[in-house]
Short mmCIF file of C-alpha atoms in Angstrom, two decimals:
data_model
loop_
_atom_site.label_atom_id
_atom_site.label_comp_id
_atom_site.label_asym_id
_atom_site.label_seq_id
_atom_site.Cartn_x
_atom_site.Cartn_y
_atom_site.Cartn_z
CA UNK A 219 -12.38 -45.44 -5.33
CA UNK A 220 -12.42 -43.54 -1.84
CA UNK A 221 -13.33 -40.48 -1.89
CA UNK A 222 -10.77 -37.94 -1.02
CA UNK A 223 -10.25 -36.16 2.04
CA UNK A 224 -9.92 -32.29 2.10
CA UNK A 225 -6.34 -30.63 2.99
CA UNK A 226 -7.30 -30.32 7.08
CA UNK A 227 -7.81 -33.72 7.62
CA UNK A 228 -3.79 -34.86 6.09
CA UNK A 229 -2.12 -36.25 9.17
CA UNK A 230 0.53 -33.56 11.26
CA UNK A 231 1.51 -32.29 14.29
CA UNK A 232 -0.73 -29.33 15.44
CA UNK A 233 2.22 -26.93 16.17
CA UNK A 234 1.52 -23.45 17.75
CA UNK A 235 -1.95 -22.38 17.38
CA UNK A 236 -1.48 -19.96 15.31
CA UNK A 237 2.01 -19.82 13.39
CA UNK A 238 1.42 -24.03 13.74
CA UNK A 239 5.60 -24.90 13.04
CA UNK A 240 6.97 -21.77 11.19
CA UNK A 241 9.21 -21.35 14.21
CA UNK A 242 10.56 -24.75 14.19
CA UNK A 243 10.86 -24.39 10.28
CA UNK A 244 13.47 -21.92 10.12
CA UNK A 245 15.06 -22.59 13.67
CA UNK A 246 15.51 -26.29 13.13
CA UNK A 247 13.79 -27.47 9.87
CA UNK A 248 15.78 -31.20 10.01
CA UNK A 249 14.56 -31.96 13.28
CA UNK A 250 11.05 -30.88 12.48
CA UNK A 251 11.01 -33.00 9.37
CA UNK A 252 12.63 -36.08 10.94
CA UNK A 253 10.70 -36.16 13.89
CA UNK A 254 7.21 -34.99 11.87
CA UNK A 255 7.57 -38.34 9.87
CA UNK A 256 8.78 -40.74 12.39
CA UNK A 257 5.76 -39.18 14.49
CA UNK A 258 3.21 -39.42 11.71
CA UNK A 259 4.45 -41.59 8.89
CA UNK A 260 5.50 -41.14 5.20
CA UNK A 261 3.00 -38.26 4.43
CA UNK A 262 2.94 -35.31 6.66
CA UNK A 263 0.93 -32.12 6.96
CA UNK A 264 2.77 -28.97 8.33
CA UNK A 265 1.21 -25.85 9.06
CA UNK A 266 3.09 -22.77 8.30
CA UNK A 267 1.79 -19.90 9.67
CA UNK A 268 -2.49 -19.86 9.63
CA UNK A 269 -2.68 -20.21 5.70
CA UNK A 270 0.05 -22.50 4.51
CA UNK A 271 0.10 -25.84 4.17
CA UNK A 272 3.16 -27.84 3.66
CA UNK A 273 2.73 -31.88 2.86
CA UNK A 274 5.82 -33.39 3.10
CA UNK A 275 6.77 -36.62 1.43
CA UNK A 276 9.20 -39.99 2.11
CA UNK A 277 7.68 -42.24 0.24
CA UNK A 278 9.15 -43.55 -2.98
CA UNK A 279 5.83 -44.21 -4.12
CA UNK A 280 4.40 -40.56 -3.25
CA UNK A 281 7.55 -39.00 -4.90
CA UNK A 282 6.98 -41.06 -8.29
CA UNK A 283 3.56 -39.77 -8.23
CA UNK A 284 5.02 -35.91 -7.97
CA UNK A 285 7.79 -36.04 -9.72
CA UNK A 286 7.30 -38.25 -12.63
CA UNK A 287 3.61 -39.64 -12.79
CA UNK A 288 2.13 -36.02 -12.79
CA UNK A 289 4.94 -33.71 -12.78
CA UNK A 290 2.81 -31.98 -15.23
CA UNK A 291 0.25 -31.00 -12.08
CA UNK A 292 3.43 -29.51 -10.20
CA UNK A 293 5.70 -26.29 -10.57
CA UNK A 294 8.18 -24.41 -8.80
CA UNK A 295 6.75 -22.60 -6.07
CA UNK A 296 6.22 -19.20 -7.11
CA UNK A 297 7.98 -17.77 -3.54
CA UNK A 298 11.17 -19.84 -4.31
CA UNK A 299 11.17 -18.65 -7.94
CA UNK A 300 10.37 -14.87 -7.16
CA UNK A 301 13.50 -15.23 -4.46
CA UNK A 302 16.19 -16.73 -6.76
CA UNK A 303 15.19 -14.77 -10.03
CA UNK A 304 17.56 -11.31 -9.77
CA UNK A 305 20.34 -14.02 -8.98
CA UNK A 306 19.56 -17.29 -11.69
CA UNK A 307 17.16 -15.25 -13.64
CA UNK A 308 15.17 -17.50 -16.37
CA UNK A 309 18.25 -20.49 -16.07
CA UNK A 310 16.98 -23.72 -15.70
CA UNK A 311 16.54 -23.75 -11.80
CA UNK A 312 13.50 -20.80 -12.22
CA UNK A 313 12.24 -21.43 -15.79
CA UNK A 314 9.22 -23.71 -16.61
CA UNK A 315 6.93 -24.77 -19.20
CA UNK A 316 8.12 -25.42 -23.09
CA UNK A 317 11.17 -22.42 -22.14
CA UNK A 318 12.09 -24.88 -19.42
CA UNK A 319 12.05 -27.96 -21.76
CA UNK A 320 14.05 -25.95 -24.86
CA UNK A 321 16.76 -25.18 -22.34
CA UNK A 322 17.22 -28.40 -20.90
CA UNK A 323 17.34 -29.77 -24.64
CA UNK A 324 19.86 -27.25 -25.60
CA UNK A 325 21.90 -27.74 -22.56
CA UNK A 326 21.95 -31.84 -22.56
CA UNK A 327 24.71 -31.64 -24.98
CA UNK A 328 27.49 -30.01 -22.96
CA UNK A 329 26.41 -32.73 -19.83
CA UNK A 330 26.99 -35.59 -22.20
CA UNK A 331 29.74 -37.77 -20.61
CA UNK A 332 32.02 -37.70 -23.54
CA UNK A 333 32.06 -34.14 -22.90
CA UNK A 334 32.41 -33.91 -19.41
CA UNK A 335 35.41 -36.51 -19.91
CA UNK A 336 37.86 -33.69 -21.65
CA UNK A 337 36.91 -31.56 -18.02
CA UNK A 338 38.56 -34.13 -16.03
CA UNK A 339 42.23 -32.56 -16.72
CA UNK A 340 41.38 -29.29 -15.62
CA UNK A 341 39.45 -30.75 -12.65
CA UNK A 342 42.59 -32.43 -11.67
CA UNK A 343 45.06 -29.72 -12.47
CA UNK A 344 43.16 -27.52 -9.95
CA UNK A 345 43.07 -29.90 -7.14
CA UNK A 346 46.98 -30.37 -7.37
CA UNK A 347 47.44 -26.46 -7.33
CA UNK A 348 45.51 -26.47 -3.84
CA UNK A 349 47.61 -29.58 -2.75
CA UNK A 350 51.11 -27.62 -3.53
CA UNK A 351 49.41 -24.69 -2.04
CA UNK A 352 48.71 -27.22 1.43
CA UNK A 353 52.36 -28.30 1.18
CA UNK A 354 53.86 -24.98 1.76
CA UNK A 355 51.99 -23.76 4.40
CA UNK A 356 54.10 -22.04 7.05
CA UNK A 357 52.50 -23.35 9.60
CA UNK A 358 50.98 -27.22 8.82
CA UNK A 359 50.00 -28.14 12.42
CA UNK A 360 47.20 -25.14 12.44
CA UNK A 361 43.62 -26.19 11.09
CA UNK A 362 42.09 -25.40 7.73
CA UNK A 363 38.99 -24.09 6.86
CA UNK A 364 38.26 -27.49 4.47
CA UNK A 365 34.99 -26.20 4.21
CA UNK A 366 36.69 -22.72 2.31
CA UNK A 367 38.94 -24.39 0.48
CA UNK A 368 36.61 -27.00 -1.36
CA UNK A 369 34.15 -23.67 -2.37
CA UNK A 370 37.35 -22.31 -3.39
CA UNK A 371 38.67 -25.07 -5.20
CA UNK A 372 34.94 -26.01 -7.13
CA UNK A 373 34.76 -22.46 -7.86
CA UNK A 374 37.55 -22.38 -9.63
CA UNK A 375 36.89 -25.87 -11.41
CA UNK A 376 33.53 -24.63 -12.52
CA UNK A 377 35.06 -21.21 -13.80
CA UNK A 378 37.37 -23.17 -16.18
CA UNK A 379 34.68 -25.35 -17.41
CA UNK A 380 32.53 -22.99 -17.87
CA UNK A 381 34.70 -19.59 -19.53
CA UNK A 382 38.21 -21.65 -19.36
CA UNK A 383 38.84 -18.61 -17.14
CA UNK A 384 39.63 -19.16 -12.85
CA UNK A 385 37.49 -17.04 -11.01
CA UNK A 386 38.11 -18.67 -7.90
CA UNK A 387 41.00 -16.05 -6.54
CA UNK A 388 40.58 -13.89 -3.29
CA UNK A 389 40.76 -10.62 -4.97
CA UNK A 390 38.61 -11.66 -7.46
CA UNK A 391 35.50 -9.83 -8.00
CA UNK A 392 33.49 -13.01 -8.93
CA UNK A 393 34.21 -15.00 -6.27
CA UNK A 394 32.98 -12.19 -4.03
CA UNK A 395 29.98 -10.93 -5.76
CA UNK A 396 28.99 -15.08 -5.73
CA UNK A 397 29.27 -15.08 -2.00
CA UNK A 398 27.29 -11.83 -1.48
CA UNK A 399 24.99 -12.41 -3.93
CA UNK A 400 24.30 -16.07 -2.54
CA UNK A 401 23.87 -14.84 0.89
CA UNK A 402 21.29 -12.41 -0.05
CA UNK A 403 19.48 -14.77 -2.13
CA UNK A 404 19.64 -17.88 1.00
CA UNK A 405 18.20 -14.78 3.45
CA UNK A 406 15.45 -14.20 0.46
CA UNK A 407 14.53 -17.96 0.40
CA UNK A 408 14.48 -19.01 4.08
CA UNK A 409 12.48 -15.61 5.29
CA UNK A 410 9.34 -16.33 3.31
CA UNK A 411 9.02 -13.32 1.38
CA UNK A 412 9.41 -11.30 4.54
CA UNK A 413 12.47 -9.27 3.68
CA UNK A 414 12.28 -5.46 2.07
CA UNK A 415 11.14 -4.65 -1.58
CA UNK A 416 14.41 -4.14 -3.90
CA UNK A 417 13.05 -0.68 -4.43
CA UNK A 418 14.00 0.61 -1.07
CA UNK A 419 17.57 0.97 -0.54
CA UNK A 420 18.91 -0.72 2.61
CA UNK A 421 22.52 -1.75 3.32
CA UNK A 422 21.47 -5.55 2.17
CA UNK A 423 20.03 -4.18 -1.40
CA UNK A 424 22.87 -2.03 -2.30
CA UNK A 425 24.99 -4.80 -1.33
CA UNK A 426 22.79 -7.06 -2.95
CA UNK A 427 22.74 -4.91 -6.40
CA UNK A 428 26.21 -3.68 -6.44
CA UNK A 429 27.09 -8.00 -6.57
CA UNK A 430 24.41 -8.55 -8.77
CA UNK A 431 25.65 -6.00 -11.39
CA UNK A 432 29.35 -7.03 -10.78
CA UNK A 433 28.75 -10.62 -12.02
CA UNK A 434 26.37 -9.61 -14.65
CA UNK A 435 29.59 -7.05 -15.57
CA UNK A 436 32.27 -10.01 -15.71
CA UNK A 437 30.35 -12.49 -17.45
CA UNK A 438 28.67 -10.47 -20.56
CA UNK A 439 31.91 -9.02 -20.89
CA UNK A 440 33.38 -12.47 -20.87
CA UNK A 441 30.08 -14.01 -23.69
CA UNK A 442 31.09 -10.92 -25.48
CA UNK A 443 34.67 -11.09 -25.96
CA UNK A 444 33.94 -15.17 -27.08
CA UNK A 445 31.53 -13.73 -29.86
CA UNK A 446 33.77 -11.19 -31.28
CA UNK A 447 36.65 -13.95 -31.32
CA UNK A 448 39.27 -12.42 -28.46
CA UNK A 449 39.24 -15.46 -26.64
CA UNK A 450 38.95 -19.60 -27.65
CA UNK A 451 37.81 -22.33 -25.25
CA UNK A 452 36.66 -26.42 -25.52
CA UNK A 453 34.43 -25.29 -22.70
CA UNK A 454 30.83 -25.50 -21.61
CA UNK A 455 30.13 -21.82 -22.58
CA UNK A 456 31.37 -22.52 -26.46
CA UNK A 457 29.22 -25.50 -26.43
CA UNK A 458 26.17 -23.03 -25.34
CA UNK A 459 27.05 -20.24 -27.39
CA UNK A 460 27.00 -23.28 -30.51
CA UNK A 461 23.70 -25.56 -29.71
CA UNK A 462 20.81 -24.85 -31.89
CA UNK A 463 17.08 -25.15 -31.74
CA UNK A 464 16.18 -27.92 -33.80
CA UNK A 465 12.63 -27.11 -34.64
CA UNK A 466 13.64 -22.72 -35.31
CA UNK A 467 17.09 -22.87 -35.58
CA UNK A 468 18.01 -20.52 -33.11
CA UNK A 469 20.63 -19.94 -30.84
CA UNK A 470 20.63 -18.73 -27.17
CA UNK A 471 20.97 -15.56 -26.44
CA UNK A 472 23.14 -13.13 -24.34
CA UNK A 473 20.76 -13.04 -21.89
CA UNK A 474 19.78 -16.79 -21.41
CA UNK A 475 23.32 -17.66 -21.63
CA UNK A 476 23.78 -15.25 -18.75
CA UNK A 477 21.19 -17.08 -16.84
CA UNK A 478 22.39 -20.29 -17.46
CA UNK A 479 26.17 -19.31 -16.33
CA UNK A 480 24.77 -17.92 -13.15
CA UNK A 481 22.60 -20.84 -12.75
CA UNK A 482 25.88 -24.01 -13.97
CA UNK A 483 28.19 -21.33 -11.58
CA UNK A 484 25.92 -22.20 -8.34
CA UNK A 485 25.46 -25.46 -8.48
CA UNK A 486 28.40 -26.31 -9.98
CA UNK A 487 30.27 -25.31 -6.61
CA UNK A 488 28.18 -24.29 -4.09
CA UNK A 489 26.67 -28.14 -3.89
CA UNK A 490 29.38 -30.05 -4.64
CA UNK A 491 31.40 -28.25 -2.24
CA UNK A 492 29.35 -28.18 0.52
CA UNK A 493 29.36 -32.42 -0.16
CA UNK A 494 32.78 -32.66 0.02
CA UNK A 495 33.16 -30.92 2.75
CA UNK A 496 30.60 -33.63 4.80
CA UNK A 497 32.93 -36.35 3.20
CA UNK A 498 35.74 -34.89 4.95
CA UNK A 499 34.26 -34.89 8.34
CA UNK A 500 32.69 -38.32 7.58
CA UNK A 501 35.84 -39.91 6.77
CA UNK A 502 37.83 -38.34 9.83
CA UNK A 503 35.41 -39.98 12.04
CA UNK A 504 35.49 -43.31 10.10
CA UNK A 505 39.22 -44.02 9.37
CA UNK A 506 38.10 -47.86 8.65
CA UNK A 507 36.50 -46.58 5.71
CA UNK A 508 38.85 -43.79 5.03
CA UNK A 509 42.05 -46.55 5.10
CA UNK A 510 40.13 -48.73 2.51
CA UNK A 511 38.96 -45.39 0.17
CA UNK A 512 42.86 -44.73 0.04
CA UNK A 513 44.14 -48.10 -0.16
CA UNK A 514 41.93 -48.40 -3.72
CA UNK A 515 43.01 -44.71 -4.74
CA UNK A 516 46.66 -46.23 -4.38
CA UNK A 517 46.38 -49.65 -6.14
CA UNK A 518 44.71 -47.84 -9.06
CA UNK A 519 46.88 -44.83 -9.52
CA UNK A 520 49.89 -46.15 -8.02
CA UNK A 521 50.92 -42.63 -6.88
CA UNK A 522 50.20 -40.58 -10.17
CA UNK A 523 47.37 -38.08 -10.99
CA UNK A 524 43.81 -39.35 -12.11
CA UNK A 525 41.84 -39.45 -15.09
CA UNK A 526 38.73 -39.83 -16.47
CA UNK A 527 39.92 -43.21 -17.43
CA UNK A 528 40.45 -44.17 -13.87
CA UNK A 529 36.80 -43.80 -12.41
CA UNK A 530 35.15 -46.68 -13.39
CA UNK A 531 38.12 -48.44 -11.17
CA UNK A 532 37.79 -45.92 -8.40
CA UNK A 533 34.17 -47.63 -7.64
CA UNK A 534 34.69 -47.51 -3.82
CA UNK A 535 35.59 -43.61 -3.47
CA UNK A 536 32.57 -43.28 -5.52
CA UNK A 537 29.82 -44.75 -3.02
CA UNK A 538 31.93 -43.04 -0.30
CA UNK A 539 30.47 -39.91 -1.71
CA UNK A 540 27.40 -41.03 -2.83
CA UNK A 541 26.89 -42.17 0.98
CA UNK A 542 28.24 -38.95 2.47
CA UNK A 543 25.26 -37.29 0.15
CA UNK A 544 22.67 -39.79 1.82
CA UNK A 545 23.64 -38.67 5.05
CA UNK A 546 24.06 -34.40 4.38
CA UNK A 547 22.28 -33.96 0.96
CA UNK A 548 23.10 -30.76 -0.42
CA UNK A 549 20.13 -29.89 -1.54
CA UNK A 550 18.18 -31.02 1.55
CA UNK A 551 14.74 -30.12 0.32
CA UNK A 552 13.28 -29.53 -2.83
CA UNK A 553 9.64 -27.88 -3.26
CA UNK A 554 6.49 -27.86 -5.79
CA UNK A 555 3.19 -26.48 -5.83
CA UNK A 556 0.15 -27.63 -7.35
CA UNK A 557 -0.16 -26.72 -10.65
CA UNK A 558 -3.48 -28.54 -11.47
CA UNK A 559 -6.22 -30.07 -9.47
CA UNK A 560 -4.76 -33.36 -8.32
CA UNK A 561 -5.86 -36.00 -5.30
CA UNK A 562 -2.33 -36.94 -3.71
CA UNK A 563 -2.33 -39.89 -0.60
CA UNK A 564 -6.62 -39.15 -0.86
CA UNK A 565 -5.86 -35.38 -0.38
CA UNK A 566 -7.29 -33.62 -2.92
CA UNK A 567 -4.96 -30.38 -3.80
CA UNK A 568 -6.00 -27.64 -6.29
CA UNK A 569 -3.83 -25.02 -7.22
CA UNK A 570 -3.23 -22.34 -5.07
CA UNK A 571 0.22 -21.20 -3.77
CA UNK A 572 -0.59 -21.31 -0.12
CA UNK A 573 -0.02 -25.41 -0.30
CA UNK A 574 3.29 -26.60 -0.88
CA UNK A 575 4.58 -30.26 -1.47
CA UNK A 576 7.99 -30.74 0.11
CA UNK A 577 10.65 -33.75 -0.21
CA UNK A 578 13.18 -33.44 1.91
CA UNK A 579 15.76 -35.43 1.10
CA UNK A 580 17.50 -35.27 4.25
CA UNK A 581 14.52 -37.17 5.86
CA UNK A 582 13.87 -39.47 2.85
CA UNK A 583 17.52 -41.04 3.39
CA UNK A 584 16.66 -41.58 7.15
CA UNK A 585 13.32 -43.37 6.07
CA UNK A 586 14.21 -46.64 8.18
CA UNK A 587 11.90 -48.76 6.28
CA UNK A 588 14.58 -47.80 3.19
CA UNK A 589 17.44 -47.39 4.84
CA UNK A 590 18.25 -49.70 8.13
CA UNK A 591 20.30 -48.17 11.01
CA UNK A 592 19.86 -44.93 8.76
CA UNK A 593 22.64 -42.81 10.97
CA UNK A 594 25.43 -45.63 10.51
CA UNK A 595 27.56 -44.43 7.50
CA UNK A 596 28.43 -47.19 5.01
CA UNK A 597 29.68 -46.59 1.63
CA UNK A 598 28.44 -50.18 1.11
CA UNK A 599 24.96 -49.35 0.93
CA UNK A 600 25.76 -47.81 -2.71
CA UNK A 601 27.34 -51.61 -3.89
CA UNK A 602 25.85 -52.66 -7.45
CA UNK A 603 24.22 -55.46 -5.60
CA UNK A 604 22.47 -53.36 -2.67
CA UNK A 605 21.66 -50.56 -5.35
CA UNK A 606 20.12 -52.56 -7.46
CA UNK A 607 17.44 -53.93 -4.28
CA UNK A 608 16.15 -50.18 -3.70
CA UNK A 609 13.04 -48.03 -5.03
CA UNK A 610 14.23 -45.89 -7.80
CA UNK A 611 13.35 -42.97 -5.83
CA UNK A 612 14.40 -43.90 -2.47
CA UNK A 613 18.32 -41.93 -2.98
CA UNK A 614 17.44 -38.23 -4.64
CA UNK A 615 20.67 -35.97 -3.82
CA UNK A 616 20.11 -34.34 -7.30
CA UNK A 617 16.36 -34.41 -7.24
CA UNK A 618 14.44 -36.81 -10.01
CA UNK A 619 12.54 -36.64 -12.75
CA UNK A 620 12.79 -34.70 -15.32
CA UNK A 621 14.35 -32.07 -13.57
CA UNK A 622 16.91 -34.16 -12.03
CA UNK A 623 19.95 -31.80 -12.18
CA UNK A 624 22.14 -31.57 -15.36
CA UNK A 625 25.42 -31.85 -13.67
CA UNK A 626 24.81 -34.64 -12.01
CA UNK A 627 27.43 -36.75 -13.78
CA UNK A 628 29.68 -33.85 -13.34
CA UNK A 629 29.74 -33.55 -9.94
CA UNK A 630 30.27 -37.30 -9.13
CA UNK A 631 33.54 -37.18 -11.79
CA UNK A 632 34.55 -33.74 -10.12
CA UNK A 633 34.03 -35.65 -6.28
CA UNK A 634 35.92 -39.24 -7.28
CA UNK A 635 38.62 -37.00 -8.99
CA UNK A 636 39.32 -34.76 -6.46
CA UNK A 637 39.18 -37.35 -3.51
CA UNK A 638 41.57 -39.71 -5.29
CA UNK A 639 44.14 -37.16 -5.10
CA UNK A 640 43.68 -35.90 -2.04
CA UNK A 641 44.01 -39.43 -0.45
CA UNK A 642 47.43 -39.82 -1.74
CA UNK A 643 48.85 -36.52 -0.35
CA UNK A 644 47.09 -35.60 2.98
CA UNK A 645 45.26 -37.33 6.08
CA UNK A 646 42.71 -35.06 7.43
CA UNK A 647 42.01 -34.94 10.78
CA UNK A 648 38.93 -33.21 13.09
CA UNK A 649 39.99 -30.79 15.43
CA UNK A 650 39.53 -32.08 18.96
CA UNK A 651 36.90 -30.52 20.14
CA UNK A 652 35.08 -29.01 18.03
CA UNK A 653 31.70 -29.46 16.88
CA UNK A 654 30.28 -30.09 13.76
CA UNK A 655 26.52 -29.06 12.99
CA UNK A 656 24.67 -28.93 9.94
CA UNK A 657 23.06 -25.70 8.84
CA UNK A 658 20.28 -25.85 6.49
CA UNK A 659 20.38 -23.08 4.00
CA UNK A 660 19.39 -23.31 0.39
CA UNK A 661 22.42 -25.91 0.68
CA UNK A 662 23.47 -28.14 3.61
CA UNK A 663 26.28 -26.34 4.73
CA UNK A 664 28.62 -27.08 8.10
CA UNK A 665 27.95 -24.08 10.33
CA UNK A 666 30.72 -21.62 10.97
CA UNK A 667 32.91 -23.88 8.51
CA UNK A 668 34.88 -27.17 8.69
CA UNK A 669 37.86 -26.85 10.51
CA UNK A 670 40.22 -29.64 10.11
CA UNK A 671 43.84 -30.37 10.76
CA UNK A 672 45.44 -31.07 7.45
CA UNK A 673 48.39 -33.94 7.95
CA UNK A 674 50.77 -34.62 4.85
CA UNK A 675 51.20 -38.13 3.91
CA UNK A 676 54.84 -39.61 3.87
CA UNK A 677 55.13 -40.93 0.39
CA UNK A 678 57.69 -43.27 -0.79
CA UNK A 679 60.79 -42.70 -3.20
#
């Protein structure tokens, strides 16, 4: 066996002498990624700042090793989990260990399909609110904000799976607080620890805290009205609020529940929204593929409202979106940090929070040796057949192994659902003109929004 090389010696562009590519990180982190592995291959060293080290990964094979070989030799990075905490506390984004396993036991019940299947309704039932709501606009020919109205419209989604409550109005104070308390937590991640102590009370804390408490307000008020009986749900909270520990019998409590809300209300919207959004654009500048996703959405519903019923038969609309997540991942790049003495690619890593292991997805699904012509979007790339021919991790827009997200199966009902009835109604359109960039946040998000100029659809008597 070869004896492995130290840290210094993992291949990477040299970067500034001192700050190496910290710049480039948070000015332009996809270019730096894309252009770091076309440069330097499937495992790249990055320098961050004269201390960090940041070994980035598009290999399949590297990824297995991470993620599922010896996941037990890698944690969240103790920056990323110190940055999200007064937002997710202890949910299962920032917990670890045999807390992090309970939880994810506990939860697995309310992600089970049969379960998700009796959300479909109220999935639906939202989307044809904001369709009436397109309808009447006064004035149709000006653009909409798509990029708005699919946070508003998962927010709302996620509200009534989660507390059968919407929370996704303007005036609302939870829709709000999300947004501040999002931004805050985005600045937190992406300015590597570099932002002021919560202690001392700038504008951005007391903004920060005032959201903070709001949510916490709304939703213990909301897990305390279910325990004392004042309200009734089939909905993900009840299903919480009932799971038991098999081994001690006991239940979650207010304050896990809390964190797990916080934690299903994020990435129950945030991502999927942000995806849909990309699918949008995608399919306005693809009307080949947007003509065939509505021709299917037609010949199976035959002008009424999906189901759950309906999506194994909606197979096409399905890869669209599983291709538009290829191409703008939501969660662009996930992060872990050695744990336990490990030799990775002959790099031997011990444990020390100045080296991080990065997979950014956004690169992985560019990897040409995985995915030819990796720019060209083609739903068919996501056919049984061509599925079937890939690595198992070459395609990770939830992440993989065992922490591949729990809503996984939700979001891809949620996404076929709400683009079958869109497609009936409404054509949309990019404004001419305009430019579309990604910006990479926590989530992939267009920058400045997604305007687009909604057209309604001349349907038949």
């Amino acid at each position: 066996m070869p004896e492995a090389r130290t840290l210094g010696e993992a291949p990477g562009p040299r970067g500034h002498w001192f700050w190496g590519s910290i710049q480039e990180r948070r000015h332009n982190p996809l270019q730096l990624f894309l252009r770091a592995h076309q440069e330097y291959g499937d495992f790249v060293r990055l320098r961050m700042g004269p201390t960090i080290s940041l070994l980035s990964l598009t290999s399949p094979e590297l990824i297995k090793h991470v993620l599922l070989d010896h996941a037990d030799k890698y944690g969240k990075p103790a920056g990323l989990v110190r940055d999200a905490w007064p937002l997710l506390g202890n949910g299962l984004f920032t917990s670890s260990g045999d807390f992090w396993k309970r939880q994810r036991r506990l939860m697995q019940p309310a992600f089970h399909k049969e379960r998700l299947a009796a959300l479909a309704g109220s999935m639906v039932e939202a989307t044809q609110q904001m369709l009436a709501r397109w309808q009447a606009r006064p004035n149709p020919s000006e653009p909409l904000d798509v990029s708005a109205e699919m946070m508003h419209l998962t927010l709302g989604i996620v509200g009534r799976a989660l507390f059968s409550t919407d929370v996704s109005g303007t005036a609302d104070r939870v829709g709000q607080a999300l947004t501040v308390a999002l931004a805050e937590t985005n600045h937190r991640i992406l300015s590597l620890g570099l932002y002021a102590p919560d202690f001392i009370p700038t504008a951005r804390n007391r903004a920060f805290r005032q959201a903070l408490d709001s949510l916490d307000s709304v939703v213990f008020e909301l897990i305390a009205r279910r325990r004392a009986g004042q309200t009734q749900g089939d909905d993900l909270l009840a299903t919480l609020m009932a799971v038991q520990d098999a081994d001690t019998g006991e239940r979650m409590t207010d304050t896990q529940l809390r964190d797990e809300a916080m934690t299903i209300f994020l990435a129950g919207h945030e991502t999927t929204a942000n995806a849909l959004a990309w699918m949008w654009h995608l399919l306005a500048q693809h009307p080949e593929v947007e003509a065939r996703a509505r021709a299917e959405a037609e010949a199976v519903l035959g002008g009424r409202a999906p189901t759950a019923e309906d999506l194994p038969r909606l197979r096409y609309l399905t890869q669209v979106f599983e291709e538009t997540m290829r191409l703008y991942p939501p969660a662009w790049i996930m992060a872990r940090q050695p744990v336990k003495e490990d030799v990775l690619a002959g790099v031997r890593l011990t444990p020390t929070p100045r080296t991080i292991v990065a997979i950014s997805a956004y690169a992985l699904h560019r990897n040409p040796k995985l995915w030819p012509e990796p720019e060209r979007f083609d739903p068919e790339r996501f056919s049984p057949e061509q599925s079937a021919q890939r690595p198992r991790l070459a395609y990770l827009p939830f992440g993989g192994g065992q922490r591949l997200c729990i809503g996984n199966n939700f979001a891809l009902m949620e996404a076929t659902l709400i683009t079958a009835a869109v497609l009936q109604r409404f054509r949309l359109r990019a404004v001419p003109g305009h430019t579309v960039e990604p910006e990479p946040l926590v989530t992939l998000r267009p920058k400045g929004g997604l305007p687009m100029l909604v057209e309604p659809l001349q349907v038949s008597a």
